[in-house]
Amino acid sequence: AQSVAQPEDQVNVAEGNPLTVKCTYSVSGNPYLFWYVQYPNRGLQFLLKYITGDNLVKGSYGFEAEFNKSQTSFHLKKPSALVSDSALYFCAVRPQTGANNLFFGTGTRLTVIP
Amino acid sequence: EAGVAQSPRYKIIEKRQSVAFWCNPISGHATLYWYQQILGQGPKLLIQFQNNGVVDDSQLPKDRFSAERLKGVDSTLKIQPAKLEDSAVYLCASSSQGLRDNEQFFGPGTRLTVL
């Protein structure tokens, strides 16, 4: 069965500091991995995805994520956090074969403190 | 480029009533998805359309939920009759091809409250 775990409900970081939002996954076979961000009263916005190739993926707004197959992780990172990065972040996985669903984690609320 | 449009944005109904949500995807996007997002959880897929055909509706509670995309463009999701546990945000998303590595573009959602 496919699943995504975001172990931290809440992450607080000071403005200017690096941030990490954790994600681990379980999927049959190889995964496609995605990060989305949700601002209040708005839909999810796509940040970045891993398909194949380089394990370090760069996305929108200075975010990047590293695919680690041995640890089945896809942590989201940013070198220097902005107050405007405060939002709800969702990791999602879609198997390359088999079940066609996009499975989401439960989300991590990031708060960047000025 | 216009994004995914949804209406209404908010809806409050009493249990056992009916409700319908509308979605207009990004122009040219063949694939349309409906998700249910319960408070504190990630979105859960209800149904996926490719043009006007259903690709996956395995998670749709078919005794009360129905969805259609008759002309392969906009779509309607209906709940009849609603239950308290249907209170959630209903998100519509679209993608260009429906391929597994395609990112999905989400609308703002419809927040449903069932009293």
mmCIF file of C-alpha atoms in Angstrom, chain A residues 9 32 34 36 38 40-46 48-51 88 90 94-107, chain B residues 9-10 33 35 37 40-45 48 55-56 58-59 89 91 95 98-109 111:
data_model
loop_
_atom_site.group_PDB
_atom_site.id
_atom_site.type_symbol
_atom_site.label_atom_id
_atom_site.label_comp_id
_atom_site.label_asym_id
_atom_site.label_seq_id
_atom_site.Cartn_x
_atom_site.Cartn_y
_atom_site.Cartn_z
ATOM 1 C CA ASP A 9 2.758 18.725 12.304
ATOM 2 C CA TYR A 32 7.162 10.076 -8.454
ATOM 3 C CA PHE A 34 5.858 16.020 -5.254
ATOM 4 C CA TYR A 36 2.769 21.309 -2.735
ATOM 5 C CA GLN A 38 -1.208 25.652 0.617
ATOM 6 C CA PRO A 40 -4.951 30.160 3.671
ATOM 7 C CA ASN A 41 -8.140 30.075 1.604
ATOM 8 C CA ARG A 42 -6.231 29.047 -1.488
ATOM 9 C CA GLY A 43 -5.712 25.817 -3.341
ATOM 10 C CA LEU A 44 -2.539 23.785 -3.335
ATOM 11 C CA GLN A 45 0.305 25.171 -5.409
ATOM 12 C CA PHE A 46 2.918 22.932 -7.005
ATOM 13 C CA LEU A 48 8.638 20.784 -7.233
ATOM 14 C CA LYS A 49 8.773 17.145 -8.245
ATOM 15 C CA TYR A 50 11.181 14.244 -8.547
ATOM 16 C CA ILE A 51 10.808 12.012 -11.566
ATOM 17 C CA LEU A 88 0.982 24.413 5.013
ATOM 18 C CA PHE A 90 2.155 18.709 1.636
ATOM 19 C CA ARG A 94 2.462 8.583 -7.026
ATOM 20 C CA PRO A 95 3.658 5.097 -7.971
ATOM 21 C CA GLN A 96 5.190 4.738 -11.414
ATOM 22 C CA THR A 97 3.156 1.572 -11.935
ATOM 23 C CA GLY A 98 0.091 0.062 -10.329
ATOM 24 C CA ALA A 99 -2.275 2.271 -8.346
ATOM 25 C CA ASN A 100 -2.659 5.592 -10.136
ATOM 26 C CA ASN A 101 -3.555 7.757 -7.161
ATOM 27 C CA LEU A 102 -1.583 10.705 -5.882
ATOM 28 C CA PHE A 103 -1.237 10.036 -2.148
ATOM 29 C CA PHE A 104 -0.786 13.007 0.147
ATOM 30 C CA GLY A 105 0.729 13.297 3.595
ATOM 31 C CA THR A 106 -1.140 15.033 6.396
ATOM 32 C CA GLY A 107 0.763 18.268 5.962
ATOM 33 C CA ARG B 9 -16.394 28.891 -2.357
ATOM 34 C CA TYR B 10 -18.463 28.125 0.728
ATOM 35 C CA TYR B 33 -9.581 15.359 -10.466
ATOM 36 C CA TYR B 35 -10.343 15.557 -4.002
ATOM 37 C CA GLN B 37 -9.724 17.341 2.176
ATOM 38 C CA GLY B 40 -6.151 18.134 9.473
ATOM 39 C CA GLN B 41 -5.667 15.650 6.646
ATOM 40 C CA GLY B 42 -4.171 15.648 3.184
ATOM 41 C CA PRO B 43 -6.383 15.618 0.123
ATOM 42 C CA LYS B 44 -7.880 12.269 -0.834
ATOM 43 C CA LEU B 45 -8.754 11.469 -4.426
ATOM 44 C CA GLN B 48 -10.335 11.179 -11.933
ATOM 45 C CA VAL B 55 -10.363 6.791 -15.123
ATOM 46 C CA ASP B 56 -10.615 6.063 -11.414
ATOM 47 C CA SER B 58 -12.602 3.635 -6.635
ATOM 48 C CA GLN B 59 -12.613 6.048 -3.664
ATOM 49 C CA VAL B 89 -12.993 21.149 1.502
ATOM 50 C CA LEU B 91 -10.728 20.495 -4.302
ATOM 51 C CA SER B 95 -3.370 18.385 -15.481
ATOM 52 C CA GLY B 98 -2.910 12.859 -16.755
ATOM 53 C CA LEU B 99 0.493 11.215 -16.881
ATOM 54 C CA ARG B 100 1.790 10.019 -13.558
ATOM 55 C CA ASP B 101 4.659 12.514 -13.508
ATOM 56 C CA ASN B 102 2.455 15.503 -14.398
ATOM 57 C CA GLU B 103 1.960 18.084 -11.689
ATOM 58 C CA GLN B 104 -1.636 18.915 -10.890
ATOM 59 C CA PHE B 105 -3.034 22.448 -10.699
ATOM 60 C CA PHE B 106 -5.559 23.007 -7.933
ATOM 61 C CA GLY B 107 -8.507 25.326 -7.595
ATOM 62 C CA PRO B 108 -9.261 27.270 -4.387
ATOM 63 C CA GLY B 109 -11.722 24.640 -3.202
ATOM 64 C CA ARG B 111 -15.620 24.483 1.883
#
